[in-house]
Short mmCIF file of N, CA and C in Angstrom, two decimals:
data_model
loop_
_atom_site.label_atom_id
_atom_site.label_comp_id
_atom_site.label_asym_id
_atom_site.label_seq_id
_atom_site.Cartn_x
_atom_site.Cartn_y
_atom_site.Cartn_z
N MET S 1436 36.02 0.88 22.40
CA MET S 1436 34.75 1.54 22.15
C MET S 1436 34.86 2.32 20.84
N THR S 1437 33.86 2.19 20.02
CA THR S 1437 33.84 2.92 18.75
C THR S 1437 33.08 4.23 18.92
N SER S 1438 33.25 5.09 17.94
CA SER S 1438 32.55 6.37 17.97
C SER S 1438 31.15 6.21 17.37
N ALA S 1439 30.17 6.61 18.11
CA ALA S 1439 28.78 6.50 17.65
C ALA S 1439 28.26 7.88 17.30
N PRO S 1440 27.28 7.93 16.39
CA PRO S 1440 26.68 9.24 16.10
C PRO S 1440 25.96 9.77 17.34
N GLN S 1441 25.84 11.09 17.41
CA GLN S 1441 25.10 11.72 18.50
C GLN S 1441 23.63 11.74 18.10
N ILE S 1442 22.78 11.10 18.89
CA ILE S 1442 21.36 10.99 18.59
C ILE S 1442 20.58 11.75 19.66
N GLU S 1443 19.63 12.54 19.21
CA GLU S 1443 18.73 13.25 20.11
C GLU S 1443 17.30 13.00 19.65
N LEU S 1444 16.39 12.98 20.60
CA LEU S 1444 14.96 12.93 20.33
C LEU S 1444 14.39 14.24 20.86
N ARG S 1445 13.86 15.05 19.97
CA ARG S 1445 13.29 16.33 20.41
C ARG S 1445 11.82 16.37 19.99
N ASP S 1446 11.04 17.12 20.74
CA ASP S 1446 9.62 17.26 20.44
C ASP S 1446 9.42 17.80 19.03
N VAL S 1447 8.40 17.30 18.36
CA VAL S 1447 8.02 17.83 17.06
C VAL S 1447 7.48 19.24 17.26
N ARG S 1448 7.85 20.14 16.35
CA ARG S 1448 7.39 21.52 16.37
C ARG S 1448 6.63 21.82 15.09
N SER S 1449 5.87 22.89 15.09
CA SER S 1449 5.06 23.23 13.92
C SER S 1449 5.91 23.37 12.66
N GLU S 1450 7.12 23.87 12.79
CA GLU S 1450 7.96 24.04 11.60
C GLU S 1450 8.46 22.71 11.03
N ASP S 1451 8.23 21.60 11.74
CA ASP S 1451 8.59 20.28 11.22
C ASP S 1451 7.56 19.72 10.25
N SER S 1452 6.39 20.32 10.19
CA SER S 1452 5.30 19.79 9.38
C SER S 1452 5.68 19.55 7.91
N PRO S 1453 6.28 20.53 7.22
CA PRO S 1453 6.63 20.27 5.81
C PRO S 1453 7.60 19.09 5.64
N ARG S 1454 8.55 18.99 6.53
CA ARG S 1454 9.51 17.88 6.46
C ARG S 1454 8.79 16.55 6.68
N LEU S 1455 7.86 16.51 7.61
CA LEU S 1455 7.13 15.27 7.86
C LEU S 1455 6.30 14.86 6.65
N LEU S 1456 5.68 15.82 5.98
CA LEU S 1456 4.95 15.50 4.75
C LEU S 1456 5.89 14.89 3.72
N GLU S 1457 7.04 15.50 3.55
CA GLU S 1457 8.02 14.97 2.59
C GLU S 1457 8.42 13.55 2.97
N TRP S 1458 8.74 13.33 4.23
CA TRP S 1458 9.14 12.00 4.68
C TRP S 1458 8.03 10.98 4.48
N ARG S 1459 6.81 11.34 4.87
CA ARG S 1459 5.69 10.40 4.78
C ARG S 1459 5.41 9.99 3.34
N ASN S 1460 5.79 10.81 2.39
CA ASN S 1460 5.57 10.49 0.99
C ASN S 1460 6.77 9.83 0.31
N MET S 1461 7.85 9.64 1.03
CA MET S 1461 9.02 8.96 0.46
C MET S 1461 8.69 7.47 0.29
N PRO S 1462 8.94 6.90 -0.87
CA PRO S 1462 8.64 5.48 -1.08
C PRO S 1462 9.29 4.56 -0.05
N GLU S 1463 10.51 4.88 0.38
CA GLU S 1463 11.19 4.03 1.36
C GLU S 1463 10.58 4.13 2.76
N VAL S 1464 9.78 5.14 3.01
CA VAL S 1464 9.04 5.26 4.28
C VAL S 1464 7.64 4.69 4.10
N SER S 1465 6.92 5.15 3.08
CA SER S 1465 5.54 4.71 2.90
C SER S 1465 5.43 3.21 2.62
N ALA S 1466 6.50 2.60 2.14
CA ALA S 1466 6.48 1.15 1.90
C ALA S 1466 6.15 0.37 3.17
N TRP S 1467 6.49 0.94 4.33
CA TRP S 1467 6.30 0.22 5.60
C TRP S 1467 5.18 0.80 6.44
N MET S 1468 4.51 1.84 5.92
CA MET S 1468 3.35 2.41 6.61
C MET S 1468 2.10 1.65 6.17
N TYR S 1469 1.02 1.81 6.91
CA TYR S 1469 -0.23 1.16 6.53
C TYR S 1469 -0.81 1.75 5.26
N SER S 1470 -0.65 3.05 5.06
CA SER S 1470 -1.15 3.66 3.84
C SER S 1470 0.03 3.88 2.90
N ASP S 1471 -0.24 3.79 1.61
CA ASP S 1471 0.85 4.00 0.66
C ASP S 1471 0.47 4.96 -0.46
N HIS S 1472 -0.66 5.66 -0.29
CA HIS S 1472 -1.03 6.66 -1.30
C HIS S 1472 -0.20 7.93 -1.06
N VAL S 1473 -0.13 8.77 -2.08
CA VAL S 1473 0.55 10.06 -1.91
C VAL S 1473 -0.33 10.95 -1.04
N ILE S 1474 0.24 11.42 0.04
CA ILE S 1474 -0.49 12.24 1.01
C ILE S 1474 -0.47 13.69 0.52
N SER S 1475 -1.64 14.27 0.37
CA SER S 1475 -1.74 15.66 -0.09
C SER S 1475 -1.39 16.61 1.06
N PRO S 1476 -1.00 17.84 0.73
CA PRO S 1476 -0.73 18.82 1.79
C PRO S 1476 -1.94 19.04 2.71
N ASP S 1477 -3.15 19.07 2.15
CA ASP S 1477 -4.35 19.26 2.98
C ASP S 1477 -4.55 18.08 3.93
N GLU S 1478 -4.42 16.88 3.40
CA GLU S 1478 -4.57 15.69 4.24
C GLU S 1478 -3.51 15.68 5.34
N HIS S 1479 -2.29 16.03 4.98
CA HIS S 1479 -1.21 16.06 5.96
C HIS S 1479 -1.48 17.10 7.06
N GLU S 1480 -1.94 18.28 6.67
CA GLU S 1480 -2.20 19.33 7.66
C GLU S 1480 -3.29 18.91 8.63
N ARG S 1481 -4.32 18.22 8.14
CA ARG S 1481 -5.37 17.70 9.04
C ARG S 1481 -4.76 16.68 10.01
N TRP S 1482 -3.95 15.77 9.47
CA TRP S 1482 -3.30 14.77 10.32
C TRP S 1482 -2.40 15.45 11.35
N PHE S 1483 -1.58 16.40 10.90
CA PHE S 1483 -0.62 17.05 11.79
C PHE S 1483 -1.35 17.79 12.92
N ALA S 1484 -2.39 18.54 12.58
CA ALA S 1484 -3.15 19.28 13.60
C ALA S 1484 -3.76 18.32 14.61
N ALA S 1485 -4.34 17.23 14.13
CA ALA S 1485 -4.94 16.24 15.04
C ALA S 1485 -3.88 15.57 15.90
N ALA S 1486 -2.75 15.23 15.31
CA ALA S 1486 -1.67 14.56 16.04
C ALA S 1486 -1.12 15.43 17.16
N MET S 1487 -0.95 16.72 16.88
CA MET S 1487 -0.38 17.62 17.88
C MET S 1487 -1.37 17.93 19.01
N ALA S 1488 -2.67 17.79 18.73
CA ALA S 1488 -3.69 18.12 19.73
C ALA S 1488 -4.14 16.92 20.56
N ASP S 1489 -3.80 15.73 20.14
CA ASP S 1489 -4.30 14.51 20.78
C ASP S 1489 -3.42 14.10 21.96
N PRO S 1490 -3.94 14.13 23.19
CA PRO S 1490 -3.12 13.77 24.35
C PRO S 1490 -2.73 12.29 24.41
N SER S 1491 -3.35 11.46 23.57
CA SER S 1491 -2.98 10.05 23.56
C SER S 1491 -1.87 9.76 22.54
N ARG S 1492 -1.30 10.82 21.96
CA ARG S 1492 -0.19 10.67 21.02
C ARG S 1492 0.94 11.62 21.41
N ARG S 1493 2.17 11.22 21.09
CA ARG S 1493 3.35 12.05 21.36
C ARG S 1493 4.37 11.78 20.26
N TYR S 1494 4.98 12.84 19.72
CA TYR S 1494 5.89 12.73 18.58
C TYR S 1494 7.23 13.40 18.85
N TRP S 1495 8.29 12.76 18.35
CA TRP S 1495 9.65 13.29 18.45
C TRP S 1495 10.34 13.23 17.10
N ILE S 1496 11.13 14.23 16.81
CA ILE S 1496 12.03 14.19 15.66
C ILE S 1496 13.31 13.51 16.13
N ILE S 1497 13.79 12.56 15.35
CA ILE S 1497 15.07 11.91 15.60
C ILE S 1497 16.13 12.72 14.89
N GLU S 1498 17.13 13.18 15.63
CA GLU S 1498 18.24 13.92 15.04
C GLU S 1498 19.52 13.13 15.19
N GLN S 1499 20.28 13.06 14.11
CA GLN S 1499 21.60 12.43 14.13
C GLN S 1499 22.63 13.52 13.87
N ASP S 1500 23.51 13.73 14.83
CA ASP S 1500 24.53 14.77 14.71
C ASP S 1500 23.92 16.12 14.32
N GLY S 1501 22.76 16.45 14.94
CA GLY S 1501 22.10 17.72 14.74
C GLY S 1501 21.21 17.80 13.51
N LYS S 1502 21.13 16.74 12.72
CA LYS S 1502 20.33 16.74 11.49
C LYS S 1502 19.08 15.88 11.66
N PRO S 1503 17.89 16.42 11.34
CA PRO S 1503 16.67 15.61 11.43
C PRO S 1503 16.73 14.42 10.45
N VAL S 1504 16.50 13.21 10.97
CA VAL S 1504 16.61 12.00 10.13
C VAL S 1504 15.40 11.09 10.23
N GLY S 1505 14.47 11.35 11.16
CA GLY S 1505 13.33 10.46 11.30
C GLY S 1505 12.35 10.91 12.36
N LEU S 1506 11.36 10.07 12.57
CA LEU S 1506 10.27 10.38 13.50
C LEU S 1506 10.01 9.17 14.39
N ALA S 1507 9.79 9.43 15.67
CA ALA S 1507 9.37 8.40 16.63
C ALA S 1507 8.09 8.88 17.28
N ASN S 1508 7.20 7.95 17.59
CA ASN S 1508 5.97 8.37 18.26
C ASN S 1508 5.39 7.27 19.14
N LEU S 1509 4.66 7.75 20.13
CA LEU S 1509 3.82 6.89 20.96
C LEU S 1509 2.39 7.24 20.59
N TYR S 1510 1.52 6.25 20.59
CA TYR S 1510 0.11 6.51 20.32
C TYR S 1510 -0.72 5.53 21.13
N ASP S 1511 -2.01 5.78 21.16
CA ASP S 1511 -2.92 5.00 22.01
C ASP S 1511 -2.39 4.92 23.44
N ILE S 1512 -1.86 6.05 23.93
CA ILE S 1512 -1.35 6.10 25.30
C ILE S 1512 -2.56 5.99 26.22
N ALA S 1513 -2.59 4.92 27.00
CA ALA S 1513 -3.74 4.63 27.86
C ALA S 1513 -3.26 4.40 29.30
N PRO S 1514 -3.07 5.48 30.06
CA PRO S 1514 -2.59 5.33 31.44
C PRO S 1514 -3.48 4.41 32.29
N ALA S 1515 -4.78 4.43 32.08
CA ALA S 1515 -5.68 3.58 32.88
C ALA S 1515 -5.38 2.10 32.67
N HIS S 1516 -4.89 1.77 31.47
CA HIS S 1516 -4.56 0.37 31.16
C HIS S 1516 -3.05 0.13 31.18
N ARG S 1517 -2.31 1.20 31.50
CA ARG S 1517 -0.85 1.15 31.63
C ARG S 1517 -0.17 0.60 30.38
N LYS S 1518 -0.63 1.09 29.21
CA LYS S 1518 -0.02 0.63 27.96
C LYS S 1518 -0.06 1.73 26.92
N CYS S 1519 0.74 1.54 25.88
CA CYS S 1519 0.71 2.39 24.69
C CYS S 1519 1.35 1.63 23.55
N ALA S 1520 1.17 2.19 22.36
CA ALA S 1520 1.79 1.63 21.16
C ALA S 1520 2.86 2.60 20.68
N TRP S 1521 3.70 2.12 19.77
CA TRP S 1521 4.73 3.00 19.25
C TRP S 1521 5.11 2.62 17.84
N ALA S 1522 5.77 3.57 17.19
CA ALA S 1522 6.31 3.36 15.85
C ALA S 1522 7.41 4.38 15.63
N TYR S 1523 8.25 4.11 14.68
CA TYR S 1523 9.26 5.09 14.27
C TYR S 1523 9.71 4.75 12.86
N TYR S 1524 10.33 5.74 12.22
CA TYR S 1524 10.98 5.47 10.95
C TYR S 1524 12.19 6.39 10.82
N LEU S 1525 13.14 5.90 10.06
CA LEU S 1525 14.32 6.68 9.70
C LEU S 1525 14.18 7.02 8.23
N ALA S 1526 14.04 8.29 7.92
CA ALA S 1526 13.81 8.73 6.55
C ALA S 1526 15.11 8.94 5.79
N ASP S 1527 16.18 9.18 6.49
CA ASP S 1527 17.46 9.45 5.85
C ASP S 1527 18.24 8.15 5.69
N PRO S 1528 18.49 7.72 4.45
CA PRO S 1528 19.20 6.45 4.23
C PRO S 1528 20.61 6.42 4.82
N SER S 1529 21.21 7.58 5.07
CA SER S 1529 22.57 7.60 5.63
C SER S 1529 22.62 7.09 7.06
N THR S 1530 21.45 6.91 7.68
CA THR S 1530 21.42 6.42 9.07
C THR S 1530 21.59 4.91 9.14
N ARG S 1531 21.38 4.22 8.05
CA ARG S 1531 21.38 2.75 8.05
C ARG S 1531 22.73 2.20 8.51
N GLY S 1532 22.65 1.19 9.37
CA GLY S 1532 23.85 0.49 9.82
C GLY S 1532 24.68 1.21 10.86
N LYS S 1533 24.16 2.30 11.40
CA LYS S 1533 24.92 3.07 12.39
C LYS S 1533 24.39 2.90 13.81
N GLY S 1534 23.36 2.08 13.97
CA GLY S 1534 22.81 1.86 15.30
C GLY S 1534 21.77 2.89 15.72
N VAL S 1535 21.38 3.77 14.81
CA VAL S 1535 20.42 4.82 15.15
C VAL S 1535 19.09 4.20 15.58
N GLY S 1536 18.60 3.23 14.82
CA GLY S 1536 17.34 2.56 15.17
C GLY S 1536 17.42 1.90 16.53
N SER S 1537 18.53 1.25 16.82
CA SER S 1537 18.70 0.59 18.12
C SER S 1537 18.72 1.60 19.25
N TYR S 1538 19.39 2.73 19.04
CA TYR S 1538 19.43 3.78 20.05
C TYR S 1538 18.01 4.30 20.32
N VAL S 1539 17.27 4.59 19.25
CA VAL S 1539 15.90 5.09 19.40
C VAL S 1539 15.05 4.06 20.13
N GLU S 1540 15.18 2.80 19.75
CA GLU S 1540 14.42 1.73 20.39
C GLU S 1540 14.67 1.73 21.91
N PHE S 1541 15.94 1.76 22.31
CA PHE S 1541 16.29 1.75 23.73
C PHE S 1541 15.68 2.95 24.45
N ARG S 1542 15.89 4.15 23.90
CA ARG S 1542 15.39 5.37 24.55
C ARG S 1542 13.88 5.36 24.69
N MET S 1543 13.18 4.94 23.64
CA MET S 1543 11.72 4.94 23.69
C MET S 1543 11.20 3.91 24.70
N ILE S 1544 11.78 2.74 24.71
CA ILE S 1544 11.36 1.72 25.67
C ILE S 1544 11.59 2.23 27.10
N ASP S 1545 12.78 2.77 27.34
CA ASP S 1545 13.07 3.31 28.67
C ASP S 1545 12.08 4.41 29.06
N HIS S 1546 11.75 5.27 28.12
CA HIS S 1546 10.80 6.35 28.40
C HIS S 1546 9.44 5.78 28.81
N VAL S 1547 8.98 4.78 28.09
CA VAL S 1547 7.67 4.20 28.38
C VAL S 1547 7.64 3.56 29.77
N PHE S 1548 8.66 2.79 30.11
CA PHE S 1548 8.64 2.07 31.38
C PHE S 1548 9.17 2.87 32.56
N ARG S 1549 10.21 3.63 32.37
CA ARG S 1549 10.80 4.38 33.48
C ARG S 1549 10.14 5.73 33.72
N ASP S 1550 9.92 6.49 32.65
CA ASP S 1550 9.37 7.84 32.81
C ASP S 1550 7.85 7.84 32.92
N LEU S 1551 7.19 7.07 32.05
CA LEU S 1551 5.72 7.05 32.06
C LEU S 1551 5.15 6.03 33.03
N GLY S 1552 5.95 5.07 33.45
CA GLY S 1552 5.49 4.06 34.40
C GLY S 1552 4.44 3.11 33.84
N LEU S 1553 4.46 2.91 32.52
CA LEU S 1553 3.49 2.00 31.91
C LEU S 1553 3.97 0.57 32.05
N ASN S 1554 3.09 -0.38 31.77
CA ASN S 1554 3.42 -1.79 31.91
C ASN S 1554 3.61 -2.50 30.58
N LYS S 1555 3.06 -1.93 29.49
CA LYS S 1555 3.16 -2.62 28.20
C LYS S 1555 3.36 -1.62 27.07
N LEU S 1556 4.27 -2.00 26.17
CA LEU S 1556 4.50 -1.28 24.94
C LEU S 1556 4.26 -2.27 23.80
N TRP S 1557 3.46 -1.86 22.83
CA TRP S 1557 3.16 -2.79 21.73
C TRP S 1557 3.31 -2.07 20.40
N CYS S 1558 3.38 -2.87 19.35
CA CYS S 1558 3.52 -2.31 18.01
C CYS S 1558 3.02 -3.32 16.99
N GLU S 1559 2.82 -2.81 15.79
CA GLU S 1559 2.44 -3.65 14.66
C GLU S 1559 3.43 -3.37 13.54
N VAL S 1560 3.88 -4.45 12.89
CA VAL S 1560 4.89 -4.34 11.84
C VAL S 1560 4.46 -5.20 10.66
N LEU S 1561 4.52 -4.66 9.45
CA LEU S 1561 4.24 -5.48 8.28
C LEU S 1561 5.16 -6.69 8.30
N ILE S 1562 4.60 -7.86 8.03
CA ILE S 1562 5.39 -9.09 8.14
C ILE S 1562 6.60 -9.07 7.21
N GLU S 1563 6.49 -8.37 6.10
CA GLU S 1563 7.62 -8.30 5.17
C GLU S 1563 8.75 -7.42 5.68
N ASN S 1564 8.51 -6.65 6.73
CA ASN S 1564 9.55 -5.79 7.30
C ASN S 1564 10.32 -6.55 8.38
N GLU S 1565 10.88 -7.65 7.97
CA GLU S 1565 11.58 -8.54 8.89
C GLU S 1565 12.70 -7.87 9.68
N PRO S 1566 13.52 -7.00 9.08
CA PRO S 1566 14.58 -6.36 9.89
C PRO S 1566 14.02 -5.61 11.10
N VAL S 1567 12.86 -4.99 10.95
CA VAL S 1567 12.31 -4.22 12.08
C VAL S 1567 11.73 -5.15 13.13
N TRP S 1568 10.96 -6.16 12.74
CA TRP S 1568 10.43 -7.01 13.81
C TRP S 1568 11.53 -7.84 14.46
N ARG S 1569 12.59 -8.13 13.76
CA ARG S 1569 13.73 -8.80 14.40
C ARG S 1569 14.45 -7.85 15.37
N LEU S 1570 14.56 -6.58 14.99
CA LEU S 1570 15.16 -5.59 15.90
C LEU S 1570 14.32 -5.50 17.17
N HIS S 1571 13.00 -5.40 17.03
CA HIS S 1571 12.13 -5.36 18.21
C HIS S 1571 12.36 -6.60 19.08
N ALA S 1572 12.43 -7.77 18.47
CA ALA S 1572 12.64 -9.02 19.22
C ALA S 1572 13.97 -8.98 19.97
N SER S 1573 14.99 -8.35 19.39
CA SER S 1573 16.29 -8.29 20.07
C SER S 1573 16.24 -7.42 21.32
N PHE S 1574 15.20 -6.59 21.45
CA PHE S 1574 15.01 -5.77 22.64
C PHE S 1574 13.96 -6.36 23.57
N GLY S 1575 13.56 -7.60 23.33
CA GLY S 1575 12.66 -8.29 24.25
C GLY S 1575 11.21 -8.36 23.83
N PHE S 1576 10.84 -7.70 22.73
CA PHE S 1576 9.46 -7.80 22.26
C PHE S 1576 9.16 -9.24 21.87
N ARG S 1577 7.94 -9.65 22.16
CA ARG S 1577 7.48 -10.99 21.78
C ARG S 1577 6.36 -10.87 20.76
N ARG S 1578 6.36 -11.80 19.85
CA ARG S 1578 5.27 -11.85 18.87
C ARG S 1578 4.02 -12.34 19.58
N GLU S 1579 2.99 -11.51 19.56
CA GLU S 1579 1.74 -11.83 20.24
C GLU S 1579 0.61 -12.14 19.27
N ALA S 1580 0.79 -11.72 18.01
CA ALA S 1580 -0.31 -11.91 17.06
C ALA S 1580 0.22 -11.93 15.64
N LEU S 1581 -0.55 -12.59 14.81
CA LEU S 1581 -0.38 -12.48 13.36
C LEU S 1581 -1.73 -12.05 12.82
N TYR S 1582 -1.78 -10.82 12.32
CA TYR S 1582 -3.02 -10.30 11.75
C TYR S 1582 -2.98 -10.58 10.25
N ARG S 1583 -3.75 -11.57 9.83
CA ARG S 1583 -3.74 -11.98 8.43
C ARG S 1583 -4.52 -10.99 7.58
N ALA S 1584 -3.95 -10.66 6.41
CA ALA S 1584 -4.59 -9.74 5.46
C ALA S 1584 -5.12 -8.49 6.19
N HIS S 1585 -4.29 -7.94 7.02
CA HIS S 1585 -4.68 -6.85 7.93
C HIS S 1585 -4.76 -5.49 7.24
N VAL S 1586 -3.90 -5.25 6.27
CA VAL S 1586 -3.91 -4.00 5.52
C VAL S 1586 -3.75 -4.30 4.03
N TRP S 1587 -4.13 -3.33 3.22
CA TRP S 1587 -3.97 -3.45 1.78
C TRP S 1587 -2.86 -2.51 1.35
N LYS S 1588 -1.86 -3.05 0.69
CA LYS S 1588 -0.74 -2.27 0.16
C LYS S 1588 -0.61 -2.61 -1.32
N SER S 1589 -0.55 -1.60 -2.14
CA SER S 1589 -0.39 -1.78 -3.58
C SER S 1589 -1.42 -2.75 -4.14
N GLY S 1590 -2.64 -2.67 -3.61
CA GLY S 1590 -3.74 -3.46 -4.14
C GLY S 1590 -3.77 -4.90 -3.71
N ARG S 1591 -3.00 -5.25 -2.69
CA ARG S 1591 -3.03 -6.65 -2.21
C ARG S 1591 -2.97 -6.68 -0.68
N PRO S 1592 -3.51 -7.75 -0.10
CA PRO S 1592 -3.51 -7.83 1.37
C PRO S 1592 -2.12 -8.14 1.91
N GLU S 1593 -1.84 -7.56 3.07
CA GLU S 1593 -0.56 -7.79 3.75
C GLU S 1593 -0.81 -8.24 5.18
N ASP S 1594 -0.03 -9.20 5.62
CA ASP S 1594 -0.08 -9.65 7.01
C ASP S 1594 0.73 -8.70 7.89
N VAL S 1595 0.33 -8.64 9.16
CA VAL S 1595 0.99 -7.77 10.13
C VAL S 1595 1.30 -8.58 11.38
N VAL S 1596 2.49 -8.37 11.91
CA VAL S 1596 2.91 -9.01 13.16
C VAL S 1596 2.61 -8.05 14.31
N GLY S 1597 1.90 -8.54 15.33
CA GLY S 1597 1.67 -7.76 16.55
C GLY S 1597 2.69 -8.18 17.58
N MET S 1598 3.39 -7.20 18.17
CA MET S 1598 4.45 -7.50 19.13
C MET S 1598 4.22 -6.71 20.41
N GLY S 1599 4.60 -7.30 21.54
CA GLY S 1599 4.44 -6.63 22.81
C GLY S 1599 5.65 -6.82 23.70
N LEU S 1600 5.86 -5.84 24.56
CA LEU S 1600 6.94 -5.87 25.54
C LEU S 1600 6.36 -5.42 26.87
N LEU S 1601 6.56 -6.22 27.91
CA LEU S 1601 6.11 -5.87 29.25
C LEU S 1601 7.27 -5.28 30.05
N ALA S 1602 6.94 -4.48 31.03
CA ALA S 1602 7.96 -3.87 31.88
C ALA S 1602 8.85 -4.93 32.51
N GLU S 1603 8.27 -6.04 32.93
CA GLU S 1603 9.07 -7.10 33.56
C GLU S 1603 10.04 -7.75 32.57
N ASP S 1604 9.62 -7.84 31.29
CA ASP S 1604 10.51 -8.38 30.26
C ASP S 1604 11.67 -7.42 30.01
N TRP S 1605 11.35 -6.12 29.96
CA TRP S 1605 12.37 -5.11 29.73
C TRP S 1605 13.40 -5.12 30.86
N ALA S 1606 12.95 -5.30 32.08
CA ALA S 1606 13.88 -5.33 33.21
C ALA S 1606 14.92 -6.45 33.03
N LEU S 1607 14.52 -7.53 32.40
CA LEU S 1607 15.44 -8.66 32.18
C LEU S 1607 16.42 -8.41 31.03
N VAL S 1608 15.96 -7.78 29.95
CA VAL S 1608 16.82 -7.62 28.77
C VAL S 1608 17.53 -6.26 28.73
N ARG S 1609 17.11 -5.32 29.57
CA ARG S 1609 17.70 -3.98 29.52
C ARG S 1609 19.21 -3.99 29.72
N PRO S 1610 19.75 -4.72 30.71
CA PRO S 1610 21.21 -4.67 30.89
C PRO S 1610 21.98 -5.13 29.65
N THR S 1611 21.52 -6.17 28.99
CA THR S 1611 22.19 -6.66 27.78
C THR S 1611 22.05 -5.65 26.64
N SER S 1612 20.86 -5.06 26.51
CA SER S 1612 20.63 -4.06 25.47
C SER S 1612 21.51 -2.84 25.70
N LEU S 1613 21.61 -2.41 26.94
CA LEU S 1613 22.44 -1.27 27.29
C LEU S 1613 23.90 -1.56 26.98
N ALA S 1614 24.39 -2.72 27.39
CA ALA S 1614 25.79 -3.08 27.14
C ALA S 1614 26.09 -3.14 25.64
N ARG S 1615 25.17 -3.68 24.88
CA ARG S 1615 25.34 -3.78 23.42
C ARG S 1615 25.50 -2.39 22.80
N LEU S 1616 24.65 -1.44 23.21
CA LEU S 1616 24.73 -0.08 22.66
C LEU S 1616 25.97 0.67 23.17
N GLU S 1617 26.28 0.50 24.44
CA GLU S 1617 27.47 1.17 24.97
C GLU S 1617 28.74 0.65 24.31
N SER S 1618 28.76 -0.63 23.94
CA SER S 1618 29.93 -1.18 23.25
C SER S 1618 30.12 -0.57 21.87
N ARG S 1619 29.05 0.01 21.33
CA ARG S 1619 29.13 0.69 20.03
C ARG S 1619 29.41 2.18 20.20
N GLY S 1620 29.59 2.63 21.44
CA GLY S 1620 29.97 4.01 21.70
C GLY S 1620 28.83 4.95 22.02
N PHE S 1621 27.61 4.42 22.20
CA PHE S 1621 26.47 5.29 22.51
C PHE S 1621 26.46 5.66 23.99
N ASP S 1622 26.14 6.91 24.25
CA ASP S 1622 25.97 7.41 25.62
C ASP S 1622 24.49 7.32 25.96
N LEU S 1623 24.14 6.44 26.88
CA LEU S 1623 22.75 6.25 27.27
C LEU S 1623 22.51 6.67 28.71
N SER S 1624 23.34 7.59 29.20
CA SER S 1624 23.12 8.08 30.56
C SER S 1624 21.78 8.82 30.59
N PRO S 1625 21.11 8.83 31.75
CA PRO S 1625 19.80 9.49 31.86
C PRO S 1625 19.90 10.95 31.45
N ARG S 1626 18.80 11.43 30.82
CA ARG S 1626 18.74 12.84 30.39
C ARG S 1626 17.58 13.51 31.03
#
């Protein structure tokens, strides 16, 4: 067993707002977001206030060894339809190749199906972000849609892949996903 970084997901707090603005404006983050304009402090504060007040959204800061490195969120949480969407990003380049994204993926999926009792988790990924949609597929997500010319980035249309994971699919792939992460030294015991 190898040594893995210690990863925590903690609730976003008001003091995280400036850091989130900085992250959202980083080219390596905004390249994969739907919007790619520079977000002003006023625009960010409106977004942050709305995000924190909206019961259909939930946000966590991803910490690696006690240092904030990214953001994970659930949105369009719809208990009546037993589904929600999700997204995350790692803003700190030092996280690459350490399994942080895989750890976050596992924890978020488990939270949606085990803690929230939902039946479907879905997401949208720019088609050019192949490493992320391949990562999702390795955790059981299936490609459900191709949204052609779905968003405009840098003045041109971009396609988006729609992916979904059902609770029954997760039940089948969870043991393999868990074993893969544990073999890298991650502690995934319930918290």
